[in-house]
């Protein structure tokens, strides 16, 4: 069973001030070309189809074209898609019956009642069945109708919510099982604060959305979405494929690709990567104005001018825009104080949640949980 693993398309995204639709079409064409060559049995997209819950017409058209190209390239592939935290679950869930007849399965809503389970699809090859469990992004509040609350009347944590939802499933571990999920999974025991996250990812207060990788123990392969950098979670077969195209300056230099997982007999999974080449790279150039303008290119460029450089003026910006037609932003290196090595204007950063706690003083755990939910909701709404 050959599987393509994709996630975090973020169609409709702007890179600071640059529209990426042309860049996304360029990369999607490469993915369709790979599908034509490889003819995967399943193409998995693990959430964040769009960058916004209500995407624009152009973004929807681009996704429609991408799906059409995939189906034309590999008509017999089953395309399985779950919604991410950037998507509108009800919108992703629309037209499921019609799309399913064409082997496109878009699962927007996670289970919400005790009668509902995680969506499951089964494909068969010469080694037997492969069960695909399709779990869209879910918050603890969304599973309250199934799981209830803890002994204190509070919502379960993200970790406990996912573990309890999976525990409800009758998973035959003698068969091959795959989960497609959009959550923040992390190896058990690893400090979430030390996990590398990209600028475009929404971070929760205290990393409360963390889910331990032991929740996925029953699955032979985890096709995960949410983290933009390709990485594994505890074992090689639980992995984030990352974004197919850099979504932020922090992804500069990352090698993007399509993860191909070949599931042979139980316990035998071969994984490889098909590289994706961007239309334009993300680059940072540093130095004086004279130095950086000699590095003229059409890539997406962040310019960092030397601290000794004189103040910006219209001529400076004109020269930079002429050298870099896809200029993202211009920054200046901090000037250090010779005696201490400190910057002249040190920046003080504090999390909004911590500022609120400082203001309120001592509070009970119920108040803190409510405050965390409010701050996280505001962050997502702002995003």
CSV table of C-alpha atoms in Angstrom, one decimal:
chain,number,residue,atom,x,y,z
A,1,UNK,CA,0.0,0.0,0.0
A,2,UNK,CA,1.6,3.2,-1.2
A,3,UNK,CA,0.6,6.4,0.6
A,4,UNK,CA,1.4,10.1,-0.1
A,5,UNK,CA,1.4,12.1,3.1
A,6,UNK,CA,0.8,15.9,2.8
A,7,UNK,CA,-0.4,18.6,5.2
A,8,UNK,CA,-0.7,22.3,5.9
A,9,UNK,CA,-1.3,23.6,2.4
A,10,UNK,CA,-2.4,26.9,3.8
A,11,UNK,CA,-3.9,28.0,0.5
A,12,UNK,CA,-4.6,31.7,0.5
A,13,UNK,CA,-1.6,32.5,2.7
A,14,UNK,CA,0.3,35.8,2.4
A,15,UNK,CA,4.0,35.7,3.2
A,16,UNK,CA,4.2,39.1,5.1
A,17,UNK,CA,3.1,41.2,2.1
A,18,UNK,CA,3.4,38.7,-0.7
A,19,UNK,CA,0.6,36.6,-2.3
A,20,UNK,CA,1.7,33.0,-2.6
A,21,UNK,CA,-0.9,31.7,-5.0
A,22,UNK,CA,1.6,31.5,-7.9
A,23,UNK,CA,4.2,29.7,-5.7
A,24,UNK,CA,1.5,27.3,-4.4
A,25,UNK,CA,0.4,26.4,-8.0
A,26,UNK,CA,4.0,25.8,-8.9
A,27,UNK,CA,4.5,23.3,-6.0
A,28,UNK,CA,1.1,21.7,-6.4
A,29,UNK,CA,2.0,20.9,-10.1
A,30,UNK,CA,5.1,19.0,-8.8
A,31,UNK,CA,2.9,17.0,-6.4
A,32,UNK,CA,0.5,16.1,-9.2
A,33,UNK,CA,3.5,15.1,-11.4
A,34,UNK,CA,4.7,12.8,-8.6
A,35,UNK,CA,1.2,11.3,-8.3
A,36,UNK,CA,1.2,10.6,-12.0
A,37,UNK,CA,4.6,8.8,-11.7
A,38,UNK,CA,4.0,6.9,-8.5
A,39,UNK,CA,0.3,6.2,-8.6
A,40,UNK,CA,-0.2,6.1,-4.8
A,41,UNK,CA,-3.1,4.0,-3.4
A,42,UNK,CA,-4.0,6.9,-1.0
A,43,UNK,CA,-3.2,10.6,-0.8
A,44,UNK,CA,-3.5,11.9,2.7
A,45,UNK,CA,-3.8,15.6,3.5
A,46,UNK,CA,-3.6,16.1,7.3
A,47,UNK,CA,-5.4,19.4,7.8
A,48,UNK,CA,-5.0,23.2,7.2
A,49,UNK,CA,-6.2,23.1,3.6
A,50,UNK,CA,-6.7,26.8,3.8
A,51,UNK,CA,-5.0,29.6,5.7
A,52,UNK,CA,-8.3,31.1,6.9
A,53,UNK,CA,-11.6,29.6,8.0
A,54,UNK,CA,-13.4,31.5,5.3
A,55,UNK,CA,-11.1,31.3,2.3
A,56,UNK,CA,-11.4,33.7,-0.6
A,57,UNK,CA,-12.7,32.6,-4.0
A,58,UNK,CA,-9.2,32.5,-5.5
A,59,UNK,CA,-8.0,30.1,-2.7
A,60,UNK,CA,-11.0,27.8,-3.2
A,61,UNK,CA,-10.4,27.8,-6.9
A,62,UNK,CA,-6.8,26.9,-6.4
A,63,UNK,CA,-7.7,24.0,-4.1
A,64,UNK,CA,-10.3,22.8,-6.6
A,65,UNK,CA,-7.7,22.9,-9.4
A,66,UNK,CA,-5.2,21.0,-7.2
A,67,UNK,CA,-7.7,18.2,-6.5
A,68,UNK,CA,-8.6,18.0,-10.1
A,69,UNK,CA,-5.0,17.7,-11.1
A,70,UNK,CA,-4.4,14.9,-8.5
A,71,UNK,CA,-7.4,12.9,-9.8
A,72,UNK,CA,-6.4,13.4,-13.4
A,73,UNK,CA,-2.8,12.2,-12.5
A,74,UNK,CA,-3.9,9.2,-10.4
A,75,UNK,CA,-7.6,8.4,-10.9
A,76,UNK,CA,-7.6,5.3,-8.7
A,77,UNK,CA,-6.1,7.1,-5.7
A,78,UNK,CA,-8.3,7.5,-2.7
A,79,UNK,CA,-7.8,11.1,-1.4
A,80,UNK,CA,-8.4,11.5,2.3
A,81,UNK,CA,-8.5,14.9,3.9
A,82,UNK,CA,-9.2,16.1,7.5
A,83,UNK,CA,-9.7,19.7,8.6
A,84,UNK,CA,-7.1,21.6,10.6
A,85,UNK,CA,-7.3,24.4,13.2
A,86,UNK,CA,-7.1,27.0,10.4
A,87,UNK,CA,-10.0,25.4,8.5
A,88,UNK,CA,-13.8,25.7,9.0
A,89,UNK,CA,-14.8,22.2,9.9
A,90,UNK,CA,-18.4,22.5,8.6
A,91,UNK,CA,-17.2,23.9,5.3
A,92,UNK,CA,-14.7,21.1,4.8
A,93,UNK,CA,-17.5,18.6,5.7
A,94,UNK,CA,-19.8,19.8,2.9
A,95,UNK,CA,-20.5,17.7,-0.2
A,96,UNK,CA,-19.1,14.6,1.4
A,97,UNK,CA,-21.5,12.3,-0.3
A,98,UNK,CA,-20.8,13.6,-3.8
A,99,UNK,CA,-17.1,13.9,-3.4
A,100,UNK,CA,-16.9,10.4,-1.8
A,101,UNK,CA,-18.3,8.9,-5.0
A,102,UNK,CA,-15.2,10.3,-6.8
A,103,UNK,CA,-12.8,8.9,-4.2
A,104,UNK,CA,-12.3,12.3,-2.4
A,105,UNK,CA,-13.1,12.0,1.3
A,106,UNK,CA,-13.1,15.3,3.1
A,107,UNK,CA,-13.7,14.9,6.9
A,108,UNK,CA,-14.4,18.3,8.5
A,109,UNK,CA,-16.2,17.4,11.8
A,110,UNK,CA,-14.7,15.3,14.5
A,111,UNK,CA,-17.0,13.0,16.5
A,112,UNK,CA,-19.3,15.1,18.7
A,113,UNK,CA,-21.8,12.6,20.2
A,114,UNK,CA,-21.6,9.2,21.8
A,115,UNK,CA,-23.1,7.6,18.7
A,116,UNK,CA,-20.3,8.9,16.5
A,117,UNK,CA,-16.8,7.5,16.0
A,118,UNK,CA,-13.6,8.6,14.3
A,119,UNK,CA,-14.2,8.2,10.5
A,120,UNK,CA,-12.6,5.0,9.2
A,121,UNK,CA,-11.8,3.9,5.7
A,122,UNK,CA,-10.4,0.5,4.8
A,123,UNK,CA,-8.4,-0.3,1.7
A,124,UNK,CA,-7.0,-3.7,0.8
A,125,UNK,CA,-3.9,-4.9,-0.9
A,126,UNK,CA,-2.0,-8.2,-1.3
A,127,UNK,CA,-1.1,-8.2,2.4
A,128,UNK,CA,-4.7,-7.6,3.6
A,129,UNK,CA,-6.6,-4.6,4.9
A,130,UNK,CA,-5.2,-1.2,5.9
A,131,UNK,CA,-7.5,0.9,8.1
A,132,UNK,CA,-7.3,4.6,7.9
A,133,UNK,CA,-8.7,6.6,10.9
A,134,UNK,CA,-9.4,10.2,9.9
A,135,UNK,CA,-9.4,12.5,12.9
A,136,UNK,CA,-9.8,16.3,12.2
A,137,UNK,CA,-8.5,18.9,14.6
A,138,UNK,CA,-10.4,18.8,17.9
A,139,UNK,CA,-10.5,20.9,21.1
A,140,UNK,CA,-11.5,19.4,24.4
A,141,UNK,CA,-14.7,21.5,24.4
A,142,UNK,CA,-15.7,19.8,21.1
A,143,UNK,CA,-15.6,16.4,22.7
A,144,UNK,CA,-17.5,17.3,25.8
A,145,UNK,CA,-20.7,15.7,24.5
A,146,UNK,CA,-18.8,12.4,24.3
A,147,UNK,CA,-16.4,12.4,27.2
A,148,UNK,CA,-18.1,14.7,29.7
A,149,UNK,CA,-15.8,16.4,32.2
A,150,UNK,CA,-13.3,15.4,34.9
A,151,UNK,CA,-14.0,14.9,38.6
A,152,UNK,CA,-13.7,18.7,39.1
A,153,UNK,CA,-16.2,19.5,36.3
A,154,UNK,CA,-13.5,20.8,34.0
A,155,UNK,CA,-12.8,19.8,30.4
A,156,UNK,CA,-10.3,17.1,29.9
A,157,UNK,CA,-6.8,18.2,28.6
A,158,UNK,CA,-6.0,17.9,24.9
A,159,UNK,CA,-3.8,14.9,25.8
A,160,UNK,CA,-6.6,13.1,27.7
A,161,UNK,CA,-9.2,14.0,25.1
A,162,UNK,CA,-7.3,12.4,22.2
A,163,UNK,CA,-6.4,9.3,24.3
A,164,UNK,CA,-10.0,8.8,25.3
A,165,UNK,CA,-11.4,9.3,21.8
A,166,UNK,CA,-8.9,6.7,20.4
A,167,UNK,CA,-9.6,4.3,23.2
A,168,UNK,CA,-13.3,4.2,22.1
A,169,UNK,CA,-12.3,2.7,18.8
A,170,UNK,CA,-12.1,-1.0,18.3
A,171,UNK,CA,-8.7,-1.1,16.6
A,172,UNK,CA,-7.5,-4.5,15.5
A,173,UNK,CA,-3.8,-4.3,16.1
A,174,UNK,CA,-3.1,-7.4,14.1
A,175,UNK,CA,-4.0,-5.4,11.0
A,176,UNK,CA,-2.2,-2.4,9.6
A,177,UNK,CA,-3.7,0.9,10.9
A,178,UNK,CA,-3.0,4.5,9.9
A,179,UNK,CA,-4.2,7.7,11.6
A,180,UNK,CA,-4.5,11.0,9.8
A,181,UNK,CA,-4.6,13.7,12.5
A,182,UNK,CA,-4.0,17.4,12.9
A,183,UNK,CA,-2.9,18.1,16.5
A,184,UNK,CA,0.3,19.1,18.4
A,185,UNK,CA,1.8,15.6,19.1
A,186,UNK,CA,5.0,15.4,21.0
A,187,UNK,CA,7.2,12.6,22.2
A,188,UNK,CA,6.2,11.7,25.8
A,189,UNK,CA,8.4,13.3,28.3
A,190,UNK,CA,9.7,16.0,25.9
A,191,UNK,CA,9.5,19.6,27.0
A,192,UNK,CA,6.9,21.3,24.7
A,193,UNK,CA,8.7,24.7,25.3
A,194,UNK,CA,11.8,23.2,23.6
A,195,UNK,CA,9.9,22.0,20.5
A,196,UNK,CA,10.8,24.1,17.5
A,197,UNK,CA,7.7,25.9,16.2
A,198,UNK,CA,7.4,28.2,13.1
A,199,UNK,CA,6.3,31.8,13.1
A,200,UNK,CA,3.0,31.0,11.3
A,201,UNK,CA,1.9,28.4,13.8
A,202,UNK,CA,-0.6,29.3,16.5
A,203,UNK,CA,0.9,28.7,19.9
A,204,UNK,CA,-1.4,28.1,22.9
A,205,UNK,CA,-0.8,29.4,26.4
A,206,UNK,CA,1.5,26.9,28.3
A,207,UNK,CA,1.4,24.5,25.3
A,208,UNK,CA,-1.8,23.1,26.7
A,209,UNK,CA,-2.6,21.6,23.2
A,210,UNK,CA,0.3,19.1,23.5
A,211,UNK,CA,-0.7,15.4,23.1
A,212,UNK,CA,1.8,12.7,24.1
A,213,UNK,CA,2.8,10.3,21.2
A,214,UNK,CA,1.8,7.3,23.3
A,215,UNK,CA,-1.8,8.2,22.3
A,216,UNK,CA,-0.9,6.8,18.8
A,217,UNK,CA,0.6,3.5,20.0
A,218,UNK,CA,-2.0,1.4,18.2
A,219,UNK,CA,-1.1,2.9,14.8
A,220,UNK,CA,1.5,1.6,12.4
A,221,UNK,CA,1.8,5.0,10.7
A,222,UNK,CA,0.8,8.4,11.8
A,223,UNK,CA,0.2,11.0,9.0
A,224,UNK,CA,0.3,14.1,11.1
A,225,UNK,CA,-0.3,17.7,10.4
A,226,UNK,CA,0.0,21.0,12.3
A,227,UNK,CA,3.8,21.4,12.7
A,228,UNK,CA,5.3,23.1,9.7
A,229,UNK,CA,8.8,21.6,10.0
A,230,UNK,CA,9.2,17.9,8.9
A,231,UNK,CA,9.9,15.9,12.0
A,232,UNK,CA,9.2,12.5,13.6
A,233,UNK,CA,7.4,12.0,16.9
A,234,UNK,CA,9.0,9.3,19.1
A,235,UNK,CA,9.4,6.9,16.2
A,236,UNK,CA,10.1,7.1,12.5
A,237,UNK,CA,6.6,6.0,11.5
A,238,UNK,CA,4.9,8.9,13.4
A,239,UNK,CA,5.7,12.0,11.5
A,240,UNK,CA,4.9,15.5,10.4
A,241,UNK,CA,5.6,16.0,6.7
A,242,UNK,CA,5.7,19.7,7.1
A,243,UNK,CA,4.4,22.3,4.7
A,244,UNK,CA,4.9,21.8,1.0
A,245,UNK,CA,5.9,25.4,0.7
A,246,UNK,CA,7.5,27.7,3.3
A,247,UNK,CA,4.8,29.7,5.1
A,248,UNK,CA,7.0,32.0,7.1
A,249,UNK,CA,10.5,33.5,7.2
A,250,UNK,CA,11.3,31.1,10.1
A,251,UNK,CA,11.1,28.2,7.5
A,252,UNK,CA,14.0,29.6,5.5
A,253,UNK,CA,16.3,26.8,4.3
A,254,UNK,CA,14.0,23.9,5.2
A,255,UNK,CA,13.8,21.2,2.6
A,256,UNK,CA,10.2,20.5,1.7
A,257,UNK,CA,8.7,17.4,0.2
A,258,UNK,CA,6.0,14.7,-0.1
A,259,UNK,CA,6.4,11.8,2.3
A,260,UNK,CA,5.8,8.5,0.7
A,261,UNK,CA,5.1,5.6,3.1
A,262,UNK,CA,4.9,2.1,1.6
A,263,UNK,CA,3.1,-0.3,4.0
A,264,UNK,CA,4.0,-3.8,3.2
A,265,UNK,CA,3.3,-6.7,5.6
A,266,UNK,CA,2.6,-5.8,9.2
A,267,UNK,CA,5.7,-4.1,10.7
A,268,UNK,CA,7.4,-3.4,7.4
A,269,UNK,CA,7.0,0.3,6.4
A,270,UNK,CA,9.4,1.9,3.9
A,271,UNK,CA,9.5,5.7,4.0
A,272,UNK,CA,11.1,8.1,1.5
A,273,UNK,CA,10.8,11.7,0.5
A,274,UNK,CA,10.0,13.3,-2.8
A,275,UNK,CA,11.6,16.8,-2.9
A,276,UNK,CA,9.6,19.9,-3.7
A,277,UNK,CA,11.4,22.8,-5.3
A,278,UNK,CA,9.9,26.3,-4.6
A,279,UNK,CA,9.4,28.9,-7.4
A,280,UNK,CA,11.2,31.3,-5.1
A,281,UNK,CA,13.3,30.6,-2.0
A,282,UNK,CA,13.2,32.6,1.2
A,283,UNK,CA,16.5,34.3,1.9
A,284,UNK,CA,18.0,36.6,4.5
A,285,UNK,CA,20.8,38.9,3.3
A,286,UNK,CA,22.9,40.9,5.7
A,287,UNK,CA,25.4,43.8,5.4
A,288,UNK,CA,25.6,47.4,4.4
A,289,UNK,CA,23.3,48.8,1.7
A,290,UNK,CA,26.2,48.6,-0.8
A,291,UNK,CA,26.9,45.0,0.1
A,292,UNK,CA,23.3,43.7,0.0
A,293,UNK,CA,22.3,45.4,-3.2
A,294,UNK,CA,25.0,43.5,-5.0
A,295,UNK,CA,23.2,40.3,-4.2
A,296,UNK,CA,20.2,41.2,-6.3
A,297,UNK,CA,17.7,38.3,-6.9
A,298,UNK,CA,14.0,37.5,-7.5
A,299,UNK,CA,13.6,35.3,-4.4
A,300,UNK,CA,11.7,36.4,-1.3
A,301,UNK,CA,14.3,38.4,0.7
A,302,UNK,CA,14.5,39.7,4.2
A,303,UNK,CA,17.2,42.4,4.4
A,304,UNK,CA,19.1,43.0,7.7
A,305,UNK,CA,21.2,46.2,7.4
A,306,UNK,CA,24.3,46.7,9.5
A,307,UNK,CA,23.9,48.6,12.7
A,308,UNK,CA,26.4,51.2,11.4
A,309,UNK,CA,24.2,51.9,8.3
A,310,UNK,CA,22.6,55.4,8.3
A,311,UNK,CA,18.9,55.8,8.7
A,312,UNK,CA,16.4,54.5,6.1
A,313,UNK,CA,15.1,57.0,3.5
A,314,UNK,CA,13.2,56.8,0.2
A,315,UNK,CA,16.4,56.3,-1.8
A,316,UNK,CA,17.4,53.3,0.5
A,317,UNK,CA,14.1,51.6,0.0
A,318,UNK,CA,14.1,52.3,-3.8
A,319,UNK,CA,17.5,50.7,-4.1
A,320,UNK,CA,16.4,47.7,-2.1
A,321,UNK,CA,13.2,47.2,-4.1
A,322,UNK,CA,15.1,47.5,-7.3
A,323,UNK,CA,17.6,44.8,-6.2
A,324,UNK,CA,14.9,42.6,-4.6
A,325,UNK,CA,11.5,42.8,-6.4
A,326,UNK,CA,10.1,40.4,-3.9
A,327,UNK,CA,11.4,42.2,-0.8
A,328,UNK,CA,9.6,41.0,2.3
A,329,UNK,CA,10.9,43.4,5.0
A,330,UNK,CA,13.9,45.4,6.1
A,331,UNK,CA,15.4,45.2,9.5
A,332,UNK,CA,18.5,46.6,11.3
A,333,UNK,CA,21.0,44.8,13.4
A,334,UNK,CA,20.8,45.8,17.1
A,335,UNK,CA,23.6,48.1,18.2
A,336,UNK,CA,25.4,46.6,21.2
A,337,UNK,CA,26.8,48.5,24.1
A,338,UNK,CA,30.5,47.8,24.2
A,339,UNK,CA,30.8,47.5,27.9
A,340,UNK,CA,28.1,44.9,28.5
A,341,UNK,CA,27.3,43.4,25.2
A,342,UNK,CA,23.6,44.4,25.7
A,343,UNK,CA,21.5,46.1,23.1
A,344,UNK,CA,20.7,49.7,23.5
A,345,UNK,CA,17.0,49.1,23.7
A,346,UNK,CA,16.4,45.6,25.1
A,347,UNK,CA,13.0,44.2,24.2
A,348,UNK,CA,10.9,43.0,27.0
A,349,UNK,CA,8.5,40.1,26.1
A,350,UNK,CA,5.9,38.6,28.3
A,351,UNK,CA,3.1,36.2,27.5
A,352,UNK,CA,-0.4,37.8,27.7
A,353,UNK,CA,-1.5,35.0,30.0
A,354,UNK,CA,1.3,35.7,32.4
A,355,UNK,CA,0.5,39.4,32.3
A,356,UNK,CA,-3.1,38.7,33.2
A,357,UNK,CA,-2.0,36.4,36.1
A,358,UNK,CA,0.3,39.0,37.4
A,359,UNK,CA,-2.6,41.5,37.4
A,360,UNK,CA,-5.1,39.2,39.0
A,361,UNK,CA,-2.7,37.9,41.7
A,362,UNK,CA,-3.4,34.5,43.3
A,363,UNK,CA,-6.2,32.6,41.5
A,364,UNK,CA,-7.7,29.1,41.6
A,365,UNK,CA,-7.2,26.5,38.9
A,366,UNK,CA,-10.7,27.0,37.4
A,367,UNK,CA,-10.0,30.7,36.9
A,368,UNK,CA,-6.7,29.9,35.3
A,369,UNK,CA,-8.2,27.4,32.9
A,370,UNK,CA,-10.9,30.0,31.9
A,371,UNK,CA,-8.2,32.6,31.4
A,372,UNK,CA,-6.1,30.2,29.2
A,373,UNK,CA,-9.2,29.5,27.1
A,374,UNK,CA,-9.9,33.2,26.6
A,375,UNK,CA,-6.4,34.1,25.6
A,376,UNK,CA,-6.1,31.1,23.2
A,377,UNK,CA,-9.5,32.0,21.7
A,378,UNK,CA,-8.5,35.6,21.1
A,379,UNK,CA,-5.2,34.4,19.5
A,380,UNK,CA,-7.0,32.2,17.1
A,381,UNK,CA,-9.7,34.8,16.3
A,382,UNK,CA,-6.9,37.4,15.7
A,383,UNK,CA,-5.0,34.9,13.5
